[in-house]
Amino acid sequence: MSRSVSGSGTPGETSAPATGHQLLTGFASLRKGLRQWMHANIPTDSGMTVPRATLLMGLTLKSEPAGMGELGEPLGMSPRSMTVLVDGLEKEGLVRRVSHPHDRRVKLVELTPAGRQVVEQDLGPSHDAAAALFDDFTAEERDELLRLLMKVAGSLRARGIDMPSPGQG
């Protein structure tokens, strides 16, 4: 029996299987809602914003400094906007630019000790609070959701989209 995608979702209710268009619309709606949820859990007393928090958290997942294009892509930010964001974080001493090991013309970004402290003390608890959204899921549901997200990521990679696997970090 197929699951309902347009009805009440009552067990046993049957309807047509979900279409790719419905799933794409669902992902788009979730993106907006997840962004609002993340924003609601970011400490605002220090002027933290979703892009600033995302950049700082993202840098903690890197084993080495990263390029601004690599960091800006998940945020959907233009190179100019990324420069402004990094300039502000650098002015506050949270990140620093370093030279690329093989091309001195290229600048990479890394967390400073002060940036790491902000992530651990200020963003860690808010990240945990945002992740609590998934406490409503059973362990099996979380595993299945992650499996399906990884499958979507694999489909994107198979179509030439370079992206990390979901659930990393």
PDB file of C-alpha atoms in Angstrom:
ATOM      1  CA  MET A   1       0.000   0.000   0.000  1.00  0.00           C
ATOM      2  CA  SER A   2       1.415   3.415  -0.872  1.00  0.00           C
ATOM      3  CA  ARG A   3       1.611   6.287   1.572  1.00  0.00           C
ATOM      4  CA  SER A   4      -0.567   9.342   1.273  1.00  0.00           C
ATOM      5  CA  VAL A   5       1.161  12.506   0.158  1.00  0.00           C
ATOM      6  CA  SER A   6      -1.833  14.769  -0.189  1.00  0.00           C
ATOM      7  CA  GLY A   7      -4.342  13.452   2.318  1.00  0.00           C
ATOM      8  CA  SER A   8      -4.338  13.356   6.074  1.00  0.00           C
ATOM      9  CA  GLY A   9      -1.586  10.764   6.194  1.00  0.00           C
ATOM     10  CA  THR A  10      -3.805   8.371   8.108  1.00  0.00           C
ATOM     11  CA  PRO A  11      -2.353   4.850   8.139  1.00  0.00           C
ATOM     12  CA  GLY A  12      -4.065   2.684   5.596  1.00  0.00           C
ATOM     13  CA  GLU A  13      -5.049   5.618   3.397  1.00  0.00           C
ATOM     14  CA  THR A  14      -3.993   5.079  -0.200  1.00  0.00           C
ATOM     15  CA  SER A  15      -3.240   7.559  -2.912  1.00  0.00           C
ATOM     16  CA  ALA A  16      -0.926   7.950  -5.845  1.00  0.00           C
ATOM     17  CA  PRO A  17       2.807   7.759  -5.101  1.00  0.00           C
ATOM     18  CA  ALA A  18       4.579  11.065  -4.648  1.00  0.00           C
ATOM     19  CA  THR A  19       5.869  12.686  -7.811  1.00  0.00           C
ATOM     20  CA  GLY A  20       9.265  14.254  -8.258  1.00  0.00           C
ATOM     21  CA  HIS A  21       7.573  17.654  -8.473  1.00  0.00           C
ATOM     22  CA  GLN A  22       5.843  17.131  -5.117  1.00  0.00           C
ATOM     23  CA  LEU A  23       9.111  16.064  -3.499  1.00  0.00           C
ATOM     24  CA  LEU A  24      10.957  19.057  -4.950  1.00  0.00           C
ATOM     25  CA  THR A  25       8.243  21.390  -3.645  1.00  0.00           C
ATOM     26  CA  GLY A  26       8.464  19.655  -0.269  1.00  0.00           C
ATOM     27  CA  PHE A  27      12.232  20.165  -0.113  1.00  0.00           C
ATOM     28  CA  ALA A  28      11.836  23.846  -1.029  1.00  0.00           C
ATOM     29  CA  SER A  29       9.263  24.329   1.740  1.00  0.00           C
ATOM     30  CA  LEU A  30      11.435  22.499   4.239  1.00  0.00           C
ATOM     31  CA  ARG A  31      14.439  24.638   3.330  1.00  0.00           C
ATOM     32  CA  LYS A  32      12.528  27.779   4.280  1.00  0.00           C
ATOM     33  CA  GLY A  33      11.206  26.254   7.497  1.00  0.00           C
ATOM     34  CA  LEU A  34      14.591  24.837   8.520  1.00  0.00           C
ATOM     35  CA  ARG A  35      16.225  28.210   7.916  1.00  0.00           C
ATOM     36  CA  GLN A  36      13.612  29.870  10.154  1.00  0.00           C
ATOM     37  CA  TRP A  37      14.144  27.169  12.817  1.00  0.00           C
ATOM     38  CA  MET A  38      17.925  27.657  12.699  1.00  0.00           C
ATOM     39  CA  HIS A  39      17.478  31.429  12.903  1.00  0.00           C
ATOM     40  CA  ALA A  40      15.184  31.070  15.915  1.00  0.00           C
ATOM     41  CA  ASN A  41      17.912  29.116  17.732  1.00  0.00           C
ATOM     42  CA  ILE A  42      20.876  31.406  17.002  1.00  0.00           C
ATOM     43  CA  PRO A  43      21.914  33.689  19.852  1.00  0.00           C
ATOM     44  CA  THR A  44      21.173  37.211  18.639  1.00  0.00           C
ATOM     45  CA  ASP A  45      22.700  39.158  21.517  1.00  0.00           C
ATOM     46  CA  SER A  46      26.124  39.142  19.836  1.00  0.00           C
ATOM     47  CA  GLY A  47      24.862  40.106  16.371  1.00  0.00           C
ATOM     48  CA  MET A  48      25.047  36.535  15.109  1.00  0.00           C
ATOM     49  CA  THR A  49      23.226  35.837  11.847  1.00  0.00           C
ATOM     50  CA  VAL A  50      22.496  32.588  10.000  1.00  0.00           C
ATOM     51  CA  PRO A  51      25.271  33.189   7.414  1.00  0.00           C
ATOM     52  CA  ARG A  52      27.813  34.082  10.128  1.00  0.00           C
ATOM     53  CA  ALA A  53      26.850  31.058  12.218  1.00  0.00           C
ATOM     54  CA  THR A  54      26.842  28.761   9.185  1.00  0.00           C
ATOM     55  CA  LEU A  55      30.285  29.947   8.101  1.00  0.00           C
ATOM     56  CA  LEU A  56      31.767  29.593  11.582  1.00  0.00           C
ATOM     57  CA  MET A  57      30.204  26.154  12.126  1.00  0.00           C
ATOM     58  CA  GLY A  58      31.302  25.062   8.652  1.00  0.00           C
ATOM     59  CA  LEU A  59      34.897  26.015   9.383  1.00  0.00           C
ATOM     60  CA  THR A  60      34.903  23.737  12.435  1.00  0.00           C
ATOM     61  CA  LEU A  61      34.222  20.790  10.110  1.00  0.00           C
ATOM     62  CA  LYS A  62      37.277  21.545   7.964  1.00  0.00           C
ATOM     63  CA  SER A  63      40.631  19.953   8.723  1.00  0.00           C
ATOM     64  CA  GLU A  64      42.402  22.796   6.930  1.00  0.00           C
ATOM     65  CA  PRO A  65      41.659  26.352   5.765  1.00  0.00           C
ATOM     66  CA  ALA A  66      39.006  26.612   3.051  1.00  0.00           C
ATOM     67  CA  GLY A  67      38.443  28.850   0.049  1.00  0.00           C
ATOM     68  CA  MET A  68      35.740  31.487   0.164  1.00  0.00           C
ATOM     69  CA  GLY A  69      33.963  29.966  -2.825  1.00  0.00           C
ATOM     70  CA  GLU A  70      33.784  26.591  -1.056  1.00  0.00           C
ATOM     71  CA  LEU A  71      32.428  28.262   2.077  1.00  0.00           C
ATOM     72  CA  GLY A  72      29.996  30.553   0.263  1.00  0.00           C
ATOM     73  CA  GLU A  73      28.422  27.954  -1.995  1.00  0.00           C
ATOM     74  CA  PRO A  74      26.264  26.284   0.711  1.00  0.00           C
ATOM     75  CA  LEU A  75      25.135  29.749   1.776  1.00  0.00           C
ATOM     76  CA  GLY A  76      24.238  30.722  -1.789  1.00  0.00           C
ATOM     77  CA  MET A  77      26.332  33.859  -1.381  1.00  0.00           C
ATOM     78  CA  SER A  78      28.025  35.800  -4.147  1.00  0.00           C
ATOM     79  CA  PRO A  79      31.800  36.268  -3.955  1.00  0.00           C
ATOM     80  CA  ARG A  80      31.265  39.936  -3.004  1.00  0.00           C
ATOM     81  CA  SER A  81      28.867  39.024  -0.181  1.00  0.00           C
ATOM     82  CA  MET A  82      31.318  36.400   1.071  1.00  0.00           C
ATOM     83  CA  THR A  83      34.100  38.980   1.097  1.00  0.00           C
ATOM     84  CA  VAL A  84      31.946  41.319   3.204  1.00  0.00           C
ATOM     85  CA  LEU A  85      31.032  38.463   5.578  1.00  0.00           C
ATOM     86  CA  VAL A  86      34.639  37.313   5.988  1.00  0.00           C
ATOM     87  CA  ASP A  87      35.851  40.914   6.354  1.00  0.00           C
ATOM     88  CA  GLY A  88      33.477  41.413   9.284  1.00  0.00           C
ATOM     89  CA  LEU A  89      34.424  38.152  10.970  1.00  0.00           C
ATOM     90  CA  GLU A  90      38.105  38.894  10.420  1.00  0.00           C
ATOM     91  CA  LYS A  91      37.723  42.384  11.931  1.00  0.00           C
ATOM     92  CA  GLU A  92      36.206  40.738  15.036  1.00  0.00           C
ATOM     93  CA  GLY A  93      39.119  38.296  15.215  1.00  0.00           C
ATOM     94  CA  LEU A  94      36.967  35.216  14.599  1.00  0.00           C
ATOM     95  CA  VAL A  95      38.567  34.157  11.299  1.00  0.00           C
ATOM     96  CA  ARG A  96      41.773  34.952   9.464  1.00  0.00           C
ATOM     97  CA  ARG A  97      42.858  34.772   5.868  1.00  0.00           C
ATOM     98  CA  VAL A  98      45.905  32.661   5.098  1.00  0.00           C
ATOM     99  CA  SER A  99      47.819  32.063   1.888  1.00  0.00           C
ATOM    100  CA  HIS A 100      47.137  28.953  -0.150  1.00  0.00           C
ATOM    101  CA  PRO A 101      50.074  26.545   0.255  1.00  0.00           C
ATOM    102  CA  HIS A 102      50.609  26.225  -3.517  1.00  0.00           C
ATOM    103  CA  ASP A 103      49.263  29.514  -4.895  1.00  0.00           C
ATOM    104  CA  ARG A 104      50.041  32.660  -2.915  1.00  0.00           C
ATOM    105  CA  ARG A 105      47.489  34.626  -4.949  1.00  0.00           C
ATOM    106  CA  VAL A 106      44.675  32.589  -3.375  1.00  0.00           C
ATOM    107  CA  LYS A 107      43.532  33.369   0.151  1.00  0.00           C
ATOM    108  CA  LEU A 108      41.939  30.747   2.374  1.00  0.00           C
ATOM    109  CA  VAL A 109      39.908  31.243   5.555  1.00  0.00           C
ATOM    110  CA  GLU A 110      40.398  29.541   8.914  1.00  0.00           C
ATOM    111  CA  LEU A 111      38.983  29.911  12.402  1.00  0.00           C
ATOM    112  CA  THR A 112      41.038  31.715  15.018  1.00  0.00           C
ATOM    113  CA  PRO A 113      41.092  30.461  18.607  1.00  0.00           C
ATOM    114  CA  ALA A 114      38.559  33.207  19.418  1.00  0.00           C
ATOM    115  CA  GLY A 115      36.335  31.971  16.575  1.00  0.00           C
ATOM    116  CA  ARG A 116      36.552  28.410  17.850  1.00  0.00           C
ATOM    117  CA  GLN A 117      35.574  29.655  21.310  1.00  0.00           C
ATOM    118  CA  VAL A 118      32.504  31.446  19.898  1.00  0.00           C
ATOM    119  CA  VAL A 119      31.481  28.261  18.088  1.00  0.00           C
ATOM    120  CA  GLU A 120      31.892  26.112  21.188  1.00  0.00           C
ATOM    121  CA  GLN A 121      30.363  28.480  23.737  1.00  0.00           C
ATOM    122  CA  ASP A 122      27.768  30.425  21.763  1.00  0.00           C
ATOM    123  CA  LEU A 123      26.838  28.309  18.758  1.00  0.00           C
ATOM    124  CA  GLY A 124      27.240  24.812  20.201  1.00  0.00           C
ATOM    125  CA  PRO A 125      24.191  25.085  22.479  1.00  0.00           C
ATOM    126  CA  SER A 126      22.103  26.768  19.763  1.00  0.00           C
ATOM    127  CA  HIS A 127      23.152  24.081  17.262  1.00  0.00           C
ATOM    128  CA  ASP A 128      22.072  21.416  19.768  1.00  0.00           C
ATOM    129  CA  ALA A 129      18.741  23.202  20.271  1.00  0.00           C
ATOM    130  CA  ALA A 130      18.173  23.389  16.503  1.00  0.00           C
ATOM    131  CA  ALA A 131      19.087  19.698  16.110  1.00  0.00           C
ATOM    132  CA  ALA A 132      16.455  18.854  18.743  1.00  0.00           C
ATOM    133  CA  LEU A 133      13.912  19.209  15.937  1.00  0.00           C
ATOM    134  CA  PHE A 134      14.757  15.612  15.098  1.00  0.00           C
ATOM    135  CA  ASP A 135      14.067  14.404  18.644  1.00  0.00           C
ATOM    136  CA  ASP A 136      10.491  13.889  17.419  1.00  0.00           C
ATOM    137  CA  PHE A 137      11.799  11.044  15.215  1.00  0.00           C
ATOM    138  CA  THR A 138      12.571   7.532  16.335  1.00  0.00           C
ATOM    139  CA  ALA A 139      16.132   6.291  15.877  1.00  0.00           C
ATOM    140  CA  GLU A 140      14.926   4.209  12.930  1.00  0.00           C
ATOM    141  CA  GLU A 141      13.245   7.224  11.314  1.00  0.00           C
ATOM    142  CA  ARG A 142      16.406   9.309  11.698  1.00  0.00           C
ATOM    143  CA  ASP A 143      18.469   6.507  10.140  1.00  0.00           C
ATOM    144  CA  GLU A 144      16.009   6.183   7.254  1.00  0.00           C
ATOM    145  CA  LEU A 145      15.882   9.948   6.683  1.00  0.00           C
ATOM    146  CA  LEU A 146      19.671  10.133   6.602  1.00  0.00           C
ATOM    147  CA  ARG A 147      19.783   7.167   4.209  1.00  0.00           C
ATOM    148  CA  LEU A 148      17.325   8.889   1.878  1.00  0.00           C
ATOM    149  CA  LEU A 149      19.170  12.218   2.072  1.00  0.00           C
ATOM    150  CA  MET A 150      22.383  10.398   1.174  1.00  0.00           C
ATOM    151  CA  LYS A 151      20.581   8.827  -1.777  1.00  0.00           C
ATOM    152  CA  VAL A 152      19.426  12.262  -2.990  1.00  0.00           C
ATOM    153  CA  ALA A 153      23.011  13.544  -2.608  1.00  0.00           C
ATOM    154  CA  GLY A 154      24.257  10.550  -4.597  1.00  0.00           C
ATOM    155  CA  SER A 155      21.754  11.298  -7.362  1.00  0.00           C
ATOM    156  CA  LEU A 156      22.979  14.897  -7.484  1.00  0.00           C
ATOM    157  CA  ARG A 157      26.623  13.786  -7.619  1.00  0.00           C
ATOM    158  CA  ALA A 158      25.758  11.333 -10.416  1.00  0.00           C
ATOM    159  CA  ARG A 159      24.405  14.334 -12.334  1.00  0.00           C
ATOM    160  CA  GLY A 160      27.617  16.311 -11.920  1.00  0.00           C
ATOM    161  CA  ILE A 161      26.840  18.285  -8.771  1.00  0.00           C
ATOM    162  CA  ASP A 162      29.805  18.318  -6.390  1.00  0.00           C
ATOM    163  CA  MET A 163      28.572  18.142  -2.833  1.00  0.00           C
ATOM    164  CA  PRO A 164      29.434  16.476   0.464  1.00  0.00           C
ATOM    165  CA  SER A 165      27.395  13.623   1.848  1.00  0.00           C
ATOM    166  CA  PRO A 166      24.607  14.658   4.243  1.00  0.00           C
ATOM    167  CA  GLY A 167      25.268  13.935   7.873  1.00  0.00           C
ATOM    168  CA  GLN A 168      28.990  14.669   7.763  1.00  0.00           C
ATOM    169  CA  GLY A 169      30.076  16.347  10.969  1.00  0.00           C
TER     170      GLY A 169
END
